[in-house]
């Protein structure tokens, strides 16, 4: 028996929302403009989500069938939140509105139309782990695990394949720019990429990137499907448009080809995810792709004080290519952002601790404060200082200091000098040696249990195979008379660097972390005191026991902080070579994104913003260095910042 269900005719709700009263003029214009392409440039804190929610409601109130609306976001959580808020606003269900991520929507289309592209209904979408397993299988099948030269690991190969697809790069260009250490493996990698594509086709497998790639192919090659979907979704709304990659921008064009009713919402000044494939040009070129685009700017900020916004406006004013806007607020009062010049990195850390404690005394809870960093390793010294002062924290983005494998690797060599019976550290440093396995570790552990000093351990290593002689030589140096802590660190780093290069595909970044550890080491004279500070109460311990309901300070990379806000924000290491990073100075596009990162950092603060940099730093290559303030701070009018010379003792 066959049943046919007919949907009830859609009836718009009675008008009840006073849009003119509940929205500012720019938001009102964005919400009530229904036809044609619209680009909403939503400045930081300008009510972007509110605008999208009210436009959903307005479309329905104007009689648009909810089933004709497609809301594209970058997380399912974002689309659920917007739809839920619209339901509450209208006081009616909006179950027919389709909302989700680009990948999720393409998945639904491929389930429905995949046979057009040769996929059976039962095709499988691989997650990252599945993808890695397949790449490992192919590496072994092709004999690449036995190659003498360095060959990328499965995670790195997956990143390469994703960059080729999402950034429309050739393998040759990608290897030359980002992975020069693997250039000699170019032919092998090309062969592996071809085998990977063939294996997916033969076994009806799709990876994460294929969802976008095949979704686009479906719309290009099958005009009837494109026409059907374009006619069905007469109103497209795209959130965070500045974060779209080339495939996502093309999908929007294909879907809107029959009506051009696209509202793209985003902020060019917050385009900071190029490493994920986001294309800054998408938002800048939107009016060219959609002639007749109406550009609406949301410039009224509901988050920060005007002095903070004045600084943010000045930072982004130096951008080479942007939509001109000027953030303003009705919160005209507030103190100017402060610029602190600390003498050293440790003084910078102590300054942050003192300021955090002072703000606590004024009534600001830790949960409303954040320290923002350009890179994960920039907070290592601060983490130690926070633990020393019993300030709980949570870190987002990057690794906590003691959780980084390469930090653990290096410290293991020093720990056995301090305690030759530390079998955990012995195991770690032994397993770093190529060709050494668990059997050797077990033999060594048996010797440790019998009781011996470091000299006996070195003798045992000397009596073993040739592969352990370099380690034995290092341990002799570390155990020698008159060795300072810094000398020991430098000797260990010199020994460890080739091991790290062979072990980690991103070893240059990890070596930067280790160089930063040297900066911390410089404050100590005694090995045991240094290890005690890192071991007895490791920086990660307090963070690990803090629950979301507890009061804790947030440490976050700027990338992880986007979309968030705090009463007080500290931007540390605002120095040339750190923020902007050293490598970003190699290209104009990279430097422009660094500027946008600083803008994002500044606009996270509601009431208090401090920008801090140490005058003296440490580089393994140059030793002690003199730091200059970040160009993004140095180039702005002096009256926008309140300069402070950090004297920690006075706090």
XYZ file of C-alpha atoms in Angstrom:
651
model
C 0.000 0.000 0.000
C 1.321 3.448 -0.890
C 0.614 6.564 1.089
C 1.029 10.072 -0.214
C 1.479 12.850 2.286
C 0.689 16.402 1.284
C 2.283 19.203 3.285
C 0.017 21.773 4.846
C 0.068 25.067 2.926
C 2.451 27.502 4.550
C 0.912 30.509 6.253
C 3.166 33.286 7.517
C 2.748 34.280 11.170
C 1.017 37.463 12.144
C 3.420 40.377 12.354
C 4.628 41.006 15.876
C 8.317 41.999 15.745
C 9.150 45.700 15.757
C 12.260 45.492 13.574
C 12.792 49.228 13.393
C 12.896 49.434 17.182
C 14.907 46.279 17.878
C 17.635 46.854 15.281
C 20.009 49.692 14.522
C 19.718 51.343 11.072
C 22.408 49.237 9.392
C 21.052 45.998 10.853
C 17.542 47.005 9.789
C 18.715 47.613 6.221
C 20.408 44.202 6.108
C 17.399 42.398 7.575
C 14.752 43.989 5.363
C 16.622 43.830 2.038
C 15.313 40.623 0.501
C 16.135 40.525 -3.198
C 19.471 40.413 -4.972
C 23.008 39.865 -3.701
C 23.874 41.467 -0.368
C 27.266 41.635 1.316
C 27.066 42.488 5.007
C 30.424 43.615 6.364
C 29.906 42.891 10.049
C 32.565 44.543 12.185
C 33.693 42.875 15.389
C 30.988 42.898 18.068
C 28.436 44.495 15.732
C 25.596 41.999 16.215
C 26.204 39.725 13.237
C 24.317 36.753 14.660
C 21.425 38.967 15.718
C 21.192 40.289 12.169
C 21.073 36.796 10.666
C 18.443 35.628 13.174
C 16.197 38.630 12.555
C 16.539 38.214 8.795
C 15.386 34.599 9.094
C 12.363 35.829 11.010
C 11.719 38.671 8.568
C 11.798 36.363 5.551
C 9.186 34.117 7.151
C 7.031 37.079 8.176
C 7.135 38.310 4.580
C 5.623 35.037 3.437
C 8.739 33.227 2.279
C 8.357 29.472 2.696
C 10.917 28.335 5.337
C 11.790 25.450 3.016
C 13.110 27.969 0.490
C 15.761 29.254 2.926
C 19.248 27.735 3.120
C 21.517 28.834 5.979
C 25.173 27.890 5.542
C 27.463 28.128 8.563
C 30.837 26.726 9.576
C 29.579 24.674 12.514
C 26.356 22.808 13.137
C 26.227 24.490 16.526
C 26.080 27.929 14.883
C 23.191 26.992 12.594
C 21.271 25.329 15.441
C 21.714 28.399 17.610
C 20.463 30.760 14.904
C 17.455 28.608 14.055
C 16.575 28.208 17.741
C 16.740 31.950 18.310
C 14.583 32.579 15.239
C 12.002 30.085 16.521
C 11.840 31.909 19.855
C 11.616 35.242 18.079
C 8.720 34.143 15.874
C 7.166 31.832 18.437
C 6.690 29.160 15.783
C 8.570 26.146 14.438
C 10.924 26.553 11.498
C 11.570 22.885 10.847
C 11.620 23.309 7.084
C 14.539 25.753 7.053
C 17.668 23.888 5.972
C 20.706 24.889 7.972
C 24.130 23.326 8.291
C 27.735 23.319 7.180
C 28.918 23.231 3.585
C 30.211 19.707 4.130
C 26.961 18.546 5.725
C 24.782 19.972 2.957
C 26.970 18.441 0.236
C 26.774 15.100 2.026
C 22.965 15.207 1.858
C 23.026 16.030 -1.849
C 25.483 13.231 -2.596
C 23.305 10.767 -0.723
C 20.417 11.842 -2.920
C 22.180 12.259 -6.259
C 25.481 10.408 -5.821
C 24.592 7.737 -8.371
C 24.779 10.459 -11.027
C 28.511 10.623 -10.253
C 29.012 6.883 -10.060
C 28.699 6.483 -6.297
C 26.462 3.732 -4.903
C 23.933 4.711 -2.254
C 26.084 2.975 0.322
C 29.255 5.042 -0.192
C 31.426 5.620 2.861
C 32.734 8.938 4.138
C 36.104 8.505 5.831
C 36.999 10.416 8.952
C 40.552 11.626 9.548
C 41.560 8.360 11.224
C 40.201 6.291 8.324
C 42.019 8.516 5.865
C 45.263 8.061 7.776
C 44.854 4.281 7.840
C 44.314 4.198 4.075
C 47.363 6.377 3.446
C 49.467 4.119 5.666
C 48.224 1.069 3.780
C 49.139 2.634 0.444
C 52.530 3.736 1.734
C 53.309 0.134 2.659
C 51.811 -1.312 -0.536
C 53.887 1.024 -2.712
C 57.045 0.258 -0.750
C 57.509 3.831 0.453
C 58.041 2.804 4.076
C 61.430 1.428 3.048
C 62.694 4.579 1.347
C 66.056 5.827 2.558
C 65.188 9.524 2.482
C 62.630 11.336 4.648
C 59.027 10.624 3.717
C 56.043 12.477 5.232
C 53.820 10.801 7.769
C 50.184 10.045 7.070
C 48.952 13.216 8.826
C 51.242 15.386 6.721
C 50.225 13.653 3.492
C 46.571 14.259 4.399
C 47.350 17.955 4.948
C 49.069 18.099 1.557
C 46.141 16.479 -0.236
C 43.729 18.862 1.487
C 45.779 21.920 0.516
C 45.903 20.826 -3.121
C 42.095 20.586 -3.166
C 41.058 23.522 -0.974
C 43.696 26.019 -2.069
C 43.855 24.913 -5.715
C 47.622 24.427 -5.517
C 49.844 22.153 -7.554
C 51.839 19.554 -5.667
C 55.089 21.061 -6.955
C 54.208 24.525 -5.681
C 53.027 23.181 -2.319
C 56.200 21.169 -1.757
C 58.441 24.079 -2.720
C 56.648 26.553 -0.457
C 55.653 24.520 2.594
C 57.491 21.192 2.555
C 60.898 21.693 0.902
C 62.351 18.814 2.933
C 60.178 16.424 0.878
C 60.925 17.797 -2.602
C 63.066 14.786 -3.447
C 60.004 12.608 -2.842
C 57.893 14.540 -5.347
C 57.419 11.626 -7.772
C 56.631 9.198 -4.965
C 54.074 11.591 -3.479
C 52.426 12.111 -6.878
C 52.218 8.346 -7.292
C 50.733 7.988 -3.833
C 48.160 10.724 -4.487
C 47.081 8.948 -7.679
C 46.853 5.605 -5.868
C 44.812 7.269 -3.121
C 42.295 8.632 -5.614
C 42.094 5.272 -7.393
C 41.563 3.394 -4.131
C 38.732 5.725 -3.148
C 37.012 5.319 -6.488
C 37.280 1.526 -6.481
C 35.910 1.193 -2.959
C 33.298 4.014 -3.004
C 35.134 6.078 -0.405
C 35.026 9.840 0.069
C 37.149 11.913 2.398
C 36.189 15.207 3.998
C 37.457 17.319 1.104
C 35.693 15.115 -1.453
C 32.316 16.202 -0.087
C 32.901 19.746 -1.364
C 34.704 18.633 -4.499
C 32.023 16.161 -5.539
C 29.207 18.470 -4.442
C 30.562 21.085 -6.818
C 30.974 18.492 -9.602
C 27.365 17.436 -9.127
C 26.124 20.990 -9.663
C 28.433 21.625 -12.629
C 27.879 18.393 -14.544
C 24.154 17.968 -13.911
C 22.276 21.094 -14.889
C 18.912 19.646 -13.861
C 20.135 19.077 -10.303
C 21.609 22.568 -10.172
C 18.361 24.084 -11.447
C 16.271 22.079 -8.989
C 18.359 23.054 -5.950
C 18.657 26.687 -7.028
C 14.895 26.947 -7.516
C 14.236 25.203 -4.224
C 16.537 27.437 -2.167
C 15.499 30.902 -3.279
C 17.202 32.620 -0.345
C 20.780 31.800 0.611
C 22.419 33.089 3.767
C 26.127 32.430 4.348
C 27.772 33.126 7.702
C 31.497 33.913 8.170
C 31.974 34.376 4.444
C 35.545 35.567 4.952
C 36.420 32.007 6.013
C 35.204 30.291 2.840
C 37.639 28.486 0.576
C 37.482 28.472 -3.210
C 35.193 25.409 -3.394
C 32.692 26.875 -0.942
C 32.564 30.180 -2.813
C 31.947 28.299 -6.073
C 29.146 26.289 -4.448
C 27.423 29.537 -3.434
C 27.669 30.842 -7.004
C 26.268 27.633 -8.455
C 23.351 27.529 -6.020
C 22.411 31.143 -6.643
C 22.696 31.084 -10.422
C 18.922 31.323 -11.067
C 18.050 34.104 -8.604
C 21.183 35.747 -7.065
C 19.421 36.089 -3.711
C 22.523 35.635 -1.584
C 23.290 37.329 1.691
C 26.951 36.825 2.579
C 27.861 37.983 6.080
C 31.441 38.367 7.228
C 34.292 40.682 8.091
C 37.296 41.016 5.823
C 39.251 42.333 8.810
C 38.792 39.003 10.594
C 39.975 36.742 7.779
C 42.683 34.797 9.641
C 42.377 31.172 8.573
C 44.381 30.936 5.356
C 46.223 27.938 6.808
C 42.896 26.079 6.668
C 42.328 27.068 3.058
C 40.236 30.210 3.626
C 40.573 32.643 0.734
C 40.604 36.331 1.675
C 39.771 37.247 -1.919
C 36.342 35.604 -1.703
C 34.849 38.390 0.406
C 36.770 41.134 -1.400
C 35.670 39.916 -4.841
C 32.042 39.167 -3.917
C 30.679 42.331 -5.625
C 32.522 41.357 -8.823
C 31.134 37.825 -8.772
C 27.631 39.128 -8.082
C 27.120 42.374 -10.038
C 24.729 44.774 -8.366
C 25.741 43.681 -4.855
C 24.443 45.892 -2.088
C 27.200 46.363 0.512
C 25.927 47.079 4.031
C 28.348 47.821 6.862
C 27.615 47.039 10.503
C 29.890 49.431 12.378
C 28.165 49.956 15.718
C 29.950 47.825 18.298
C 28.141 46.427 21.337
C 31.195 44.968 23.068
C 34.077 47.345 23.628
C 34.683 50.857 24.892
C 35.508 53.566 22.361
C 39.202 53.834 23.358
C 39.630 50.130 22.585
C 37.811 50.552 19.272
C 39.965 53.567 18.399
C 43.032 51.364 18.740
C 41.458 48.560 16.686
C 40.428 51.018 13.955
C 43.981 52.366 13.806
C 45.476 48.873 13.560
C 43.308 47.830 10.626
C 43.584 51.226 8.900
C 47.042 50.147 7.761
C 45.657 47.176 5.826
C 46.509 47.147 2.143
C 43.132 45.906 0.905
C 39.934 46.204 2.920
C 36.386 47.491 3.129
C 36.618 50.862 4.831
C 34.741 50.914 8.108
C 35.057 52.608 11.467
C 33.788 50.853 14.569
C 31.987 53.042 17.082
C 30.035 52.519 20.267
C 27.809 54.372 22.671
C 30.288 53.410 25.430
C 32.413 56.491 24.929
C 34.100 56.292 28.336
C 36.770 53.858 29.463
C 40.521 53.914 29.899
C 42.921 53.876 27.011
C 44.568 50.564 26.157
C 47.911 50.245 27.917
C 51.242 49.492 26.282
C 53.752 47.820 28.597
C 57.430 47.440 27.803
C 58.854 44.760 30.099
C 62.590 44.199 30.459
C 62.491 40.430 29.934
C 60.014 37.691 29.153
C 59.844 36.689 32.797
C 59.122 40.276 33.777
C 56.348 40.220 31.174
C 54.924 37.120 32.869
C 55.162 38.655 36.334
C 53.499 41.791 35.029
C 50.539 39.799 33.699
C 50.220 37.993 37.038
C 50.300 41.300 38.929
C 47.696 42.856 36.633
C 45.444 39.803 36.886
C 45.632 39.920 40.674
C 44.908 43.656 40.692
C 41.848 43.198 38.476
C 40.645 40.405 40.747
C 40.853 42.770 43.703
C 38.775 45.271 41.723
C 36.083 42.622 41.270
C 36.823 41.122 37.855
C 36.689 37.302 38.061
C 39.344 35.220 36.321
C 36.735 33.829 33.934
C 36.351 37.305 32.447
C 40.058 37.695 31.694
C 42.185 36.265 28.891
C 45.786 36.292 27.745
C 46.075 36.103 23.962
C 49.133 34.776 22.166
C 50.194 34.540 18.533
C 51.650 31.042 18.947
C 51.243 28.345 21.565
C 54.820 28.508 22.828
C 54.568 32.224 23.642
C 52.857 31.427 26.946
C 55.305 28.808 28.274
C 57.043 31.157 30.705
C 53.723 32.670 31.769
C 52.261 29.235 32.509
C 55.057 28.560 34.982
C 54.491 31.935 36.652
C 50.736 31.341 36.911
C 51.299 27.987 38.604
C 53.813 29.544 40.967
C 51.166 32.088 41.982
C 48.333 29.516 42.207
C 46.307 31.123 39.415
C 44.216 28.445 37.658
C 44.077 28.642 33.882
C 42.852 26.852 30.792
C 44.777 26.957 27.530
C 43.181 26.841 24.103
C 45.150 26.465 20.910
C 48.671 25.113 20.830
C 49.965 22.762 23.514
C 50.338 23.227 27.227
C 54.000 23.480 28.066
C 54.520 20.084 29.673
C 52.203 18.254 27.262
C 54.369 18.858 24.194
C 56.183 15.684 23.147
C 59.350 17.498 22.090
C 59.548 19.352 25.412
C 59.219 16.027 27.226
C 61.884 14.520 24.965
C 64.433 17.213 25.735
C 63.778 17.314 29.467
C 64.081 13.522 29.746
C 67.832 13.825 29.091
C 68.220 16.315 31.927
C 66.039 14.344 34.300
C 68.263 11.279 34.146
C 71.244 13.491 34.991
C 69.411 14.643 38.104
C 68.067 11.148 38.855
C 69.736 8.201 37.088
C 67.019 5.864 38.407
C 64.243 7.677 36.530
C 63.232 4.754 34.301
C 60.385 6.732 32.684
C 62.821 9.318 31.355
C 65.364 6.656 30.356
C 62.705 4.844 28.345
C 61.738 8.046 26.592
C 65.232 9.056 25.545
C 66.211 5.490 24.579
C 63.174 5.113 22.312
C 64.170 8.317 20.525
C 67.235 6.530 19.150
C 66.513 4.978 15.726
C 66.510 1.200 15.900
C 66.111 0.987 19.663
C 63.004 -0.808 20.851
C 61.321 -2.083 23.981
C 63.712 -5.014 24.363
C 66.664 -2.661 24.901
C 64.602 -0.561 27.310
C 63.705 -3.647 29.336
C 67.364 -4.673 29.593
C 68.332 -1.195 30.711
C 65.506 -1.052 33.246
C 66.785 -4.275 34.784
C 70.165 -2.599 35.274
C 68.491 0.423 36.847
C 66.616 -1.796 39.291
C 69.888 -3.394 40.385
C 71.074 0.051 41.423
C 73.703 2.136 39.608
C 74.803 5.710 39.093
C 74.905 7.674 35.856
C 78.488 6.685 35.141
C 77.470 3.017 35.269
C 74.590 3.755 32.931
C 76.942 5.407 30.450
C 79.265 2.401 30.636
C 76.325 0.093 29.879
C 75.384 2.194 26.851
C 78.981 2.078 25.594
C 78.911 -1.723 25.759
C 75.820 -1.957 23.581
C 75.401 -1.471 19.855
C 76.875 1.365 17.824
C 73.500 3.090 17.618
C 73.715 4.042 21.320
C 77.183 5.613 21.178
C 75.961 9.153 20.417
C 73.616 9.008 23.393
C 76.418 7.731 25.615
C 78.630 10.590 24.442
C 75.964 13.159 25.264
C 75.418 11.725 28.732
C 79.173 11.881 29.425
C 79.152 15.578 28.546
C 76.068 16.295 30.651
C 77.593 14.460 33.612
C 80.952 16.199 33.280
C 82.342 18.638 35.870
C 81.611 22.352 35.672
C 78.598 22.032 33.367
C 76.147 24.920 33.742
C 72.446 24.401 33.160
C 72.518 26.492 29.982
C 75.494 24.526 28.632
C 73.686 21.272 29.300
C 70.574 22.573 27.553
C 72.495 23.667 24.465
C 74.380 20.357 24.266
C 71.142 18.406 24.579
C 69.430 20.548 21.974
C 72.295 20.023 19.514
C 71.990 16.249 20.006
C 68.191 16.266 19.825
C 67.761 18.463 16.744
C 68.503 15.746 14.112
C 66.276 13.322 16.034
C 63.445 15.863 16.003
C 63.994 16.508 12.300
C 63.580 12.809 11.570
C 60.707 12.336 14.002
C 58.458 15.331 13.334
C 57.419 16.710 9.954
C 56.859 20.116 11.585
C 60.227 20.072 13.317
C 61.055 23.758 12.521
C 58.059 24.833 14.614
C 59.022 22.424 17.389
C 62.570 23.745 17.400
C 61.126 27.217 17.953
C 59.388 25.826 21.035
C 62.668 24.394 22.295
C 64.507 27.649 21.702
C 61.879 29.285 23.834
C 62.607 26.752 26.572
C 66.183 28.050 26.559
C 64.813 31.483 27.366
C 63.155 30.060 30.480
C 66.287 28.084 31.374
C 68.350 31.287 31.459
C 66.644 32.280 34.724
C 68.038 29.251 36.578
C 71.491 28.327 37.849
C 70.754 24.865 39.238
C 69.388 21.926 37.265
C 67.343 20.591 40.161
C 65.644 23.934 40.808
C 64.746 24.170 37.133
C 63.289 20.656 37.059
C 61.461 21.172 40.339
C 59.549 24.168 38.973
C 58.523 22.180 35.919
C 57.915 18.852 37.615
C 56.584 19.239 41.139
C 53.640 21.321 39.922
C 53.641 21.222 36.114
C 51.800 24.063 34.351
C 49.197 21.700 32.953
C 48.183 20.245 36.316
C 45.932 23.070 37.477
C 44.439 23.496 34.017
C 43.566 19.819 33.856
C 41.511 19.866 37.061
C 39.609 23.075 36.316
C 36.023 22.468 35.221
C 33.966 24.889 33.089
C 32.038 25.970 36.188
C 35.174 27.101 37.993
C 36.869 30.461 37.839
C 39.967 30.286 35.649
C 42.081 32.530 33.471
C 41.958 31.808 29.744
C 45.168 31.452 27.752
C 44.410 31.289 24.059
C 45.933 31.689 20.659
C 44.279 34.497 18.725
C 42.957 31.969 16.223
C 41.145 30.081 18.989
C 39.810 33.316 20.507
C 37.951 34.537 17.430
C 34.273 35.046 18.222
C 34.906 35.259 21.980
C 35.161 38.210 24.353
C 36.383 39.046 27.853
C 36.263 42.047 30.182
C 40.064 42.220 30.287
C 42.496 41.051 27.618
C 46.302 40.902 27.671
C 48.103 40.562 24.340
C 51.634 39.383 25.119
C 54.761 39.113 22.970
C 53.571 42.024 20.795
C 57.063 42.277 19.329
C 58.574 42.086 15.863
C 59.456 38.500 15.051
C 56.741 37.185 17.363
C 53.628 39.168 16.428
C 54.003 39.455 13.483
C 55.857 36.178 13.316
C 59.274 36.009 11.706
C 58.168 33.841 8.774
C 55.188 36.079 7.955
C 57.637 38.782 6.873
C 58.439 36.749 3.758
C 55.244 37.752 1.919
C 52.753 40.614 1.746
C 49.696 38.375 2.091
C 51.116 36.749 5.212
C 51.860 40.131 6.774
C 48.362 41.379 5.980
C 46.892 38.385 7.791
C 49.144 39.096 10.784
C 47.661 42.599 10.924
C 44.167 41.137 10.887
C 45.183 38.812 13.722
C 46.228 41.791 15.840
C 42.889 43.454 15.049
C 41.028 40.326 16.161
C 43.080 40.229 19.367
C 42.323 43.862 20.225
C 38.589 43.528 19.579
C 38.189 40.663 22.085
C 38.362 43.153 25.000
C 35.296 44.756 26.543
C 36.751 47.121 29.144
C 40.497 46.674 29.557
C 43.198 45.973 26.995
C 46.917 45.640 27.682
C 49.518 45.125 24.967
C 52.852 43.854 26.299
C 56.276 43.005 24.915
C 59.683 42.269 26.491
C 62.624 44.435 25.472
C 65.054 41.526 25.685
C 64.475 38.101 24.186
C 66.480 35.008 23.398
C 67.157 33.322 20.086
C 69.294 30.237 19.682
C 70.665 31.680 16.457
C 71.468 35.175 17.733
C 71.533 34.727 21.513
C 70.165 37.667 23.484
C 68.207 40.006 21.227
C 66.679 43.458 21.591
C 62.985 43.440 20.698
C 61.116 46.288 19.080
C 57.351 46.635 19.479
C 55.114 45.096 16.845
C 54.797 47.295 13.772
C 51.026 47.154 14.201
C 51.437 49.002 17.488
C 54.457 51.135 16.643
C 52.786 52.699 13.594
C 49.604 53.978 15.243
C 49.062 57.432 16.807
C 50.710 57.603 20.227
C 47.684 59.131 21.937
C 45.671 55.926 21.431
C 47.820 54.030 23.928
C 48.806 54.735 27.497
C 52.508 53.841 27.645
C 53.759 52.125 30.792
C 57.236 51.085 31.767
C 56.824 47.765 33.571
C 58.225 47.856 37.081
C 56.897 44.645 38.544
C 57.949 45.431 42.097
C 55.520 48.340 42.227
C 52.464 46.258 41.441
